[in-house]
Coordinates of C-alpha atoms in Angstrom, one line a residue:
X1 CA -147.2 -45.4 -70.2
X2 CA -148.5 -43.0 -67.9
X3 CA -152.2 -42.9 -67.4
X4 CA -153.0 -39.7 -69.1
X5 CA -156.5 -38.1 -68.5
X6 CA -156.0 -35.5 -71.6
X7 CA -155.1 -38.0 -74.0
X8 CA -158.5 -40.2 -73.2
X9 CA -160.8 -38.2 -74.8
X10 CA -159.5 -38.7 -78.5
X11 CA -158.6 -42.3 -77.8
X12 CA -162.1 -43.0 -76.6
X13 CA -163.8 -41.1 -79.9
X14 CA -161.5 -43.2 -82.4
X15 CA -162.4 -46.4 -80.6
X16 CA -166.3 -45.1 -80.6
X17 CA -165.7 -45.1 -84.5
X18 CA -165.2 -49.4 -84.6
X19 CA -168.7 -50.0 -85.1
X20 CA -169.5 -47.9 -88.2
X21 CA -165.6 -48.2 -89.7
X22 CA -166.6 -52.4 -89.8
X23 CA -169.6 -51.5 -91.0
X24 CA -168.7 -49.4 -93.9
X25 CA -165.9 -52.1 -94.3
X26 CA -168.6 -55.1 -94.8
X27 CA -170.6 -52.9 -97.2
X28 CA -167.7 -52.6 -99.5
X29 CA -166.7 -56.0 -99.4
X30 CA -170.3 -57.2 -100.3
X31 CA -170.3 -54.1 -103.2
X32 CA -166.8 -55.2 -105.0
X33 CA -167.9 -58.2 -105.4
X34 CA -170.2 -58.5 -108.3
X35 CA -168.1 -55.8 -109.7
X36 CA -164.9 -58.1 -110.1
X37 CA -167.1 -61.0 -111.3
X38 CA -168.3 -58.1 -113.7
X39 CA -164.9 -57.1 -114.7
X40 CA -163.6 -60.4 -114.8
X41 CA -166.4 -61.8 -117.4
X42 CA -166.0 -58.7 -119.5
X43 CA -162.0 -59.5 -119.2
X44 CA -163.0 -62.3 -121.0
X45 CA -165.4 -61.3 -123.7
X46 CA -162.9 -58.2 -124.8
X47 CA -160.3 -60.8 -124.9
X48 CA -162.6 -62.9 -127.6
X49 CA -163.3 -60.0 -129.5
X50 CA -160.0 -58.7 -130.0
X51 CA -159.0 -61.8 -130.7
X52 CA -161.8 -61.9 -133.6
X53 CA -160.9 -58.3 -134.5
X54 CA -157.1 -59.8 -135.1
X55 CA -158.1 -62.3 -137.2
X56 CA -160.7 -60.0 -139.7
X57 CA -157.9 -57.8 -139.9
X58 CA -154.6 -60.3 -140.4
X59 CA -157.1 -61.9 -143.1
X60 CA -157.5 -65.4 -143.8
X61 CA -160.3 -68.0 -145.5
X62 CA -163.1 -66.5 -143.0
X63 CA -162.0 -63.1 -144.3
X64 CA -162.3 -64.4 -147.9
X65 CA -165.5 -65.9 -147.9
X66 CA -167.1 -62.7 -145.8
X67 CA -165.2 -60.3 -148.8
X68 CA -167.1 -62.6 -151.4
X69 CA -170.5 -61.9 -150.1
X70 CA -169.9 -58.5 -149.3
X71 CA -169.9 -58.7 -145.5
X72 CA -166.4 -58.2 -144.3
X73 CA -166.8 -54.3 -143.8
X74 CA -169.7 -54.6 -141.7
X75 CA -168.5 -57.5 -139.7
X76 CA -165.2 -55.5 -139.0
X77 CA -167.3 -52.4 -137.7
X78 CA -169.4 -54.4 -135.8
X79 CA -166.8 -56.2 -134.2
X80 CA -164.6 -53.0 -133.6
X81 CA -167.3 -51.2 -132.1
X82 CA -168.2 -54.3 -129.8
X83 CA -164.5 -53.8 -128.8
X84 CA -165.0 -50.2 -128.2
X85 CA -167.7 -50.9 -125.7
X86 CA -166.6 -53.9 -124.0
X87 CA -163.4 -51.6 -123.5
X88 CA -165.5 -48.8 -122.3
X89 CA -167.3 -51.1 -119.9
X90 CA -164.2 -53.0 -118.7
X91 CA -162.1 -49.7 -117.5
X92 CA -165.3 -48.7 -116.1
X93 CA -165.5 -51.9 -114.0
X94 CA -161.8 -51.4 -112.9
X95 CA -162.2 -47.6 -112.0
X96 CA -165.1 -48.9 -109.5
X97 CA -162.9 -51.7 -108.6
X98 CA -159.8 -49.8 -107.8
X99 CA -161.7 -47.0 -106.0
X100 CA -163.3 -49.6 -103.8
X101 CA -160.1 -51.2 -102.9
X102 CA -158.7 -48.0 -102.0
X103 CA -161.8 -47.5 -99.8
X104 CA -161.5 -50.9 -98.3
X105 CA -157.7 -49.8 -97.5
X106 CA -158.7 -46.8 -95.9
X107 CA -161.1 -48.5 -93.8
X108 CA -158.5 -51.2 -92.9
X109 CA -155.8 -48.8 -91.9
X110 CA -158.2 -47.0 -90.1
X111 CA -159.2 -50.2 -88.0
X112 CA -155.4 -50.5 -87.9
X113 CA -155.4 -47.3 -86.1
X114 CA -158.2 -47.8 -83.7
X115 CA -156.9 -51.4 -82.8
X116 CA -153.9 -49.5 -81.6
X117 CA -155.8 -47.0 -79.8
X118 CA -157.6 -49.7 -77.8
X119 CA -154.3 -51.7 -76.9
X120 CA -153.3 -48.1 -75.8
X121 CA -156.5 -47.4 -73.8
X122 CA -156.3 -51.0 -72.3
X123 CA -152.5 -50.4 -70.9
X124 CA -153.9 -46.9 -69.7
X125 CA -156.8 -48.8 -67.8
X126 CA -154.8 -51.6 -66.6
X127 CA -151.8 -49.4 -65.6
X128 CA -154.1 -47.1 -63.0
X129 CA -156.0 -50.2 -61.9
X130 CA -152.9 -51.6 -60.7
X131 CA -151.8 -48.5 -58.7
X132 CA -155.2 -48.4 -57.2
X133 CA -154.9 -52.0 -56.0
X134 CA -151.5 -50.8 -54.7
X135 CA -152.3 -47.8 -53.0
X136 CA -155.2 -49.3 -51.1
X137 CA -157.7 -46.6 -52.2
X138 CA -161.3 -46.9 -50.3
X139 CA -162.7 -48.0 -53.5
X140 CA -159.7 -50.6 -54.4
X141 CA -161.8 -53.5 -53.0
X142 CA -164.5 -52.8 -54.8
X143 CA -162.9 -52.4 -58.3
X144 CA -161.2 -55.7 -57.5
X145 CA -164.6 -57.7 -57.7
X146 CA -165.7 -55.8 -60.5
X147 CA -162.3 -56.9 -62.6
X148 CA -163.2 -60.5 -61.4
X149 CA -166.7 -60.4 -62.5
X150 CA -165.4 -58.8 -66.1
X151 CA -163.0 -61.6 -66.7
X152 CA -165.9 -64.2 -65.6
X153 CA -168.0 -62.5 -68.6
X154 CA -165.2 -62.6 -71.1
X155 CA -165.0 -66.3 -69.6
X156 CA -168.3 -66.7 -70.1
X157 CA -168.3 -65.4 -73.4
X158 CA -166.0 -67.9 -74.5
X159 CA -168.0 -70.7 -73.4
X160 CA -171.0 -69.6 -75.4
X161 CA -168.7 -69.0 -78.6
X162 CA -167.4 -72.4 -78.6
X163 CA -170.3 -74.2 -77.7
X164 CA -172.6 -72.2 -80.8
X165 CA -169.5 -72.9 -83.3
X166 CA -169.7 -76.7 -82.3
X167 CA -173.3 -76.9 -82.8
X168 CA -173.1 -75.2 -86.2
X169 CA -170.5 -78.0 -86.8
X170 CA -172.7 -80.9 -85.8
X171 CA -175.8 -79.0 -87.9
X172 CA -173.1 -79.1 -90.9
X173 CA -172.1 -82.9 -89.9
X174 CA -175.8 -83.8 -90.2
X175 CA -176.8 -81.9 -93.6
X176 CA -173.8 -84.2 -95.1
X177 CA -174.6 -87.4 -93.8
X178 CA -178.1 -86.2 -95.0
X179 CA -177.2 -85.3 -98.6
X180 CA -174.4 -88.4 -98.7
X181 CA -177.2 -91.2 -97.8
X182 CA -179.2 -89.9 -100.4
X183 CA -176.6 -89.8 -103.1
X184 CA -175.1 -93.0 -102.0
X185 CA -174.4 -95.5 -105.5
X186 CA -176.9 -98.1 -105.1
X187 CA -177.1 -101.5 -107.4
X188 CA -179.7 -102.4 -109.3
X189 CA -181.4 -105.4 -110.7
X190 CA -180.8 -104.0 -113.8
X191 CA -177.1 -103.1 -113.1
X192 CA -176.5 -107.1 -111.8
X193 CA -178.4 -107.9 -115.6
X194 CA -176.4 -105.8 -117.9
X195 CA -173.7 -104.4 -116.5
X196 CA -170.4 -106.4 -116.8
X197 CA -168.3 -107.8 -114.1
X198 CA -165.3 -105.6 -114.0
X199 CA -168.1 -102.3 -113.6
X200 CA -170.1 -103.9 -110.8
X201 CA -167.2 -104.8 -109.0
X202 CA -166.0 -101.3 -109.2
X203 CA -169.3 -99.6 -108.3
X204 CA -169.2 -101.9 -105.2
X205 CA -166.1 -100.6 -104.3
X206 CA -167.4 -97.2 -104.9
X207 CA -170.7 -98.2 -102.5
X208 CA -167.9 -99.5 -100.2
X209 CA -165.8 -96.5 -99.9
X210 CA -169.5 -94.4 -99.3
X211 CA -170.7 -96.5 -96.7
X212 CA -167.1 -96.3 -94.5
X213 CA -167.2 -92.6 -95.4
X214 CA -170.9 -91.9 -94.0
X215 CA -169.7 -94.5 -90.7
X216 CA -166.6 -92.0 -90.3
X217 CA -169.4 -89.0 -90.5
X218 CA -171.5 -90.6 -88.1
X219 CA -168.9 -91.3 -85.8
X220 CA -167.6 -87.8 -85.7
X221 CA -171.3 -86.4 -85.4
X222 CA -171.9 -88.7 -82.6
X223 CA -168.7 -87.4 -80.7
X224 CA -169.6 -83.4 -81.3
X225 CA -173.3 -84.8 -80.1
X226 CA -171.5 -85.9 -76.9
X227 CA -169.2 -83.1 -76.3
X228 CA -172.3 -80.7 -77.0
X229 CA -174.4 -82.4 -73.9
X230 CA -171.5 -81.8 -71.9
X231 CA -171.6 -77.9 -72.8
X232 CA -175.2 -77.7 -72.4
X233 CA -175.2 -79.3 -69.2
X234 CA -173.0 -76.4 -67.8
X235 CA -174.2 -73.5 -69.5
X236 CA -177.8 -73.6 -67.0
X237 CA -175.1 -73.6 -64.0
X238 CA -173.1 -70.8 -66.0
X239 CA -176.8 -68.7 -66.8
X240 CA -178.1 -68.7 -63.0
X241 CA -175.2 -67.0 -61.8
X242 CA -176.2 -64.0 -62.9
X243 CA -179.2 -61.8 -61.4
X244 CA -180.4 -61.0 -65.0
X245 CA -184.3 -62.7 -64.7
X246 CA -184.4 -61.7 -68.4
X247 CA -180.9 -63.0 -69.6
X248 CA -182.0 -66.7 -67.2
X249 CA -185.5 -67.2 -69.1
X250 CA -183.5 -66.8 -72.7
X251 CA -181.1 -69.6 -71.8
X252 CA -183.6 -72.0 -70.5
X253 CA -185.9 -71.1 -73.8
X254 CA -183.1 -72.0 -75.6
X255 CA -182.0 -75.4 -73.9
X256 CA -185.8 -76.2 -73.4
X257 CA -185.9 -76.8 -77.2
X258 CA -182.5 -78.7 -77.6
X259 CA -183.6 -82.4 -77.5
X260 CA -180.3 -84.8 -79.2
X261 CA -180.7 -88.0 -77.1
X262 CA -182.3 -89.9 -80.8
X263 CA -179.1 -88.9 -83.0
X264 CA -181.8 -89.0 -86.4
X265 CA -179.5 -86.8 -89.0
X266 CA -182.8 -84.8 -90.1
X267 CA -184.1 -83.8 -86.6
X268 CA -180.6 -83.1 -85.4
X269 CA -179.4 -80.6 -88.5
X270 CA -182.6 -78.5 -87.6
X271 CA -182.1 -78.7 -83.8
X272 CA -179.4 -77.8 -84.5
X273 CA -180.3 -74.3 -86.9
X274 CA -182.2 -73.7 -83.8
X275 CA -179.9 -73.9 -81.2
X276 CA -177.5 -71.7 -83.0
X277 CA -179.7 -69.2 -83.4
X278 CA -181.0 -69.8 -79.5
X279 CA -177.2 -69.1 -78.7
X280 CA -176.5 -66.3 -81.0
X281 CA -179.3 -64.4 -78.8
X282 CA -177.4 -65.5 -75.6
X283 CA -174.3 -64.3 -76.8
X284 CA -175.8 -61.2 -77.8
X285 CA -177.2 -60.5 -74.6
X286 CA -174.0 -61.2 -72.3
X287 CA -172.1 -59.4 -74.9
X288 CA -173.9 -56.4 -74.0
X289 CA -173.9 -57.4 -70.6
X290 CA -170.2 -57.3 -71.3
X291 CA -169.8 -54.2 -72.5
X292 CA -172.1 -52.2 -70.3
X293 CA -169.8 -53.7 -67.2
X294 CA -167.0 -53.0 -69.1
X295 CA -168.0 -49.4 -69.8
X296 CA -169.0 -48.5 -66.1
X297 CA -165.5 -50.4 -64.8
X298 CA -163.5 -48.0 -66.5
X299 CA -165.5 -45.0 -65.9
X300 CA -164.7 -45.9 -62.1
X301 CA -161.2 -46.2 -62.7
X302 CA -161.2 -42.7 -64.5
X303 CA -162.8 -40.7 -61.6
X304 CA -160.7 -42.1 -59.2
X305 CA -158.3 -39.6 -58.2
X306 CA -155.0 -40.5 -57.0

């Protein structure tokens, strides 16, 4: 497509829209869901209580004995009007339901929308960038270190990613080996005493299968524990690349508390809650640092004049 200063100014204010269109679109999701637990336990309940109102009404010997003392009428009404209001409250629920859906669909085809718009902007972008490069405009050079420095961010950003979801699965790793040791079978004295053969053997083979399951656990844990030094041993060469002083400090805070040379499940599964959050801070920041770069990259590119 041709790069089309005219046509950046609405592209740019759908896109400026992403932040608060997710937003709105995670507070709906958190908002329907106690309503369709709602809906589905009142589901439920109507369906009991039509089927009791089916039943006082076909007749039978509960409808008998209710007649002989004189109860049926008033255990009809007050079943009928417990249908009445479970019905009541069970269109209400699916109103709120279906009106929140057809939020959530708006929201998503608007994302829909602005994902589009930011593929557009990003062929726009890339399409002048390369004609720059091409024509050998005085400021060609420049923008050409600045695209290498963008795609060593969104490298870098990668790096970070990776490494916080592989600590979050070694913190996971260690809560199981954690809650698994303690729930392991054990036999007793008194098991060996009263319990027969045939059931001690088989809770030893249960005790068996735990003990190879929390070795396979361990193994795994050890071999993210490995893979995760590696990582942290780059990230410091990574972090001093960049002239931030601020950005340097929060890494090193971060790896200064990250101590896994003992492998003890309980000290690693809350290194490991610290790390993660460590991390999530250091991707925060170089996601900013990200976008910032970003932002003043293409505002270069769209006061160029060729």
């Amino acid at each position: 497509m041709a790069f089309d200063n005219d046509r950046l100014p609405g592209l740019l204010h759908q896109i400026s829209r992403k932040d608060e269109v997710n937003e709105k679109l995670r507070e709906l999701s958190i908002s329907r869901g106690p309503i369709n637990r709602q809906k589905m336990n009142l589901e439920i309940e109507l369906e009991q209580a039509e089927k009791r109102e089916n039943e006082l009404q076909k007749g039978g010997l509960s409808t008998f004995f209710l007649n002989l003392r004189g109860k049926f009428d008033q255990e009809l009404y007050d079943i009928q009007d417990k249908v009445r209001e479970l019905r009541r409250k069970y269109n209400t629920a699916v109103y709120q339901l279906n009106d929140i859906d057809g939020c959530i669909a708006e929201a998503q085809n608007e994302i829909g929308i602005i994902s589009k718009c930011e593929k557009e902007l990003d062929e726009a972008y890339t399409e002048k960038f390369e004609a720059i490069i091409a024509s050998e405009h005085p400021e060609a050079e420049q923008l050409a270190k600045m695209d290498e420095e963008l795609k060593l961010l969104r490298f870098h950003k990668s790096v970070f990613k990776s490494t916080a979801d592989l600590a979050n699965k070694a913190r996971k790793n260690a809560e199981y080996i954690l809650y698994y040791t303690k729930s392991a079978p054990q036999i007793t004295a008194a098991d060996v005493l009263f319990k027969s053969e045939y059931d001690l053997r088989q809770e030893r083979i249960e005790a068996q299968r735990y003990r190879e399951g929390l070795y396979k656990m361990r193994v795994d844990a050890f071999n993210q524990l490995v893979e995760l030094e590696m990582r942290l041993e780059v990230i410091p060469k990574i972090v001093i690349i960049y002239s931030d002083i601020n950005f340097i400090t929060s890494c090193h805070a971060v790896l200064s508390n990250v101590h896994i040379s003992t492998y003890n499940e309980k000290e690693i599964a809350e290194e490991m809650i610290s790390l993660c959050e460590g991390l999530d801070r250091v991707i925060e920041i170089v996601n900013n640092k990200y976008k910032e770069f970003r932002k003043s990259f293409e505002e270069k590119i769209l006061n160029i004049r060729l």
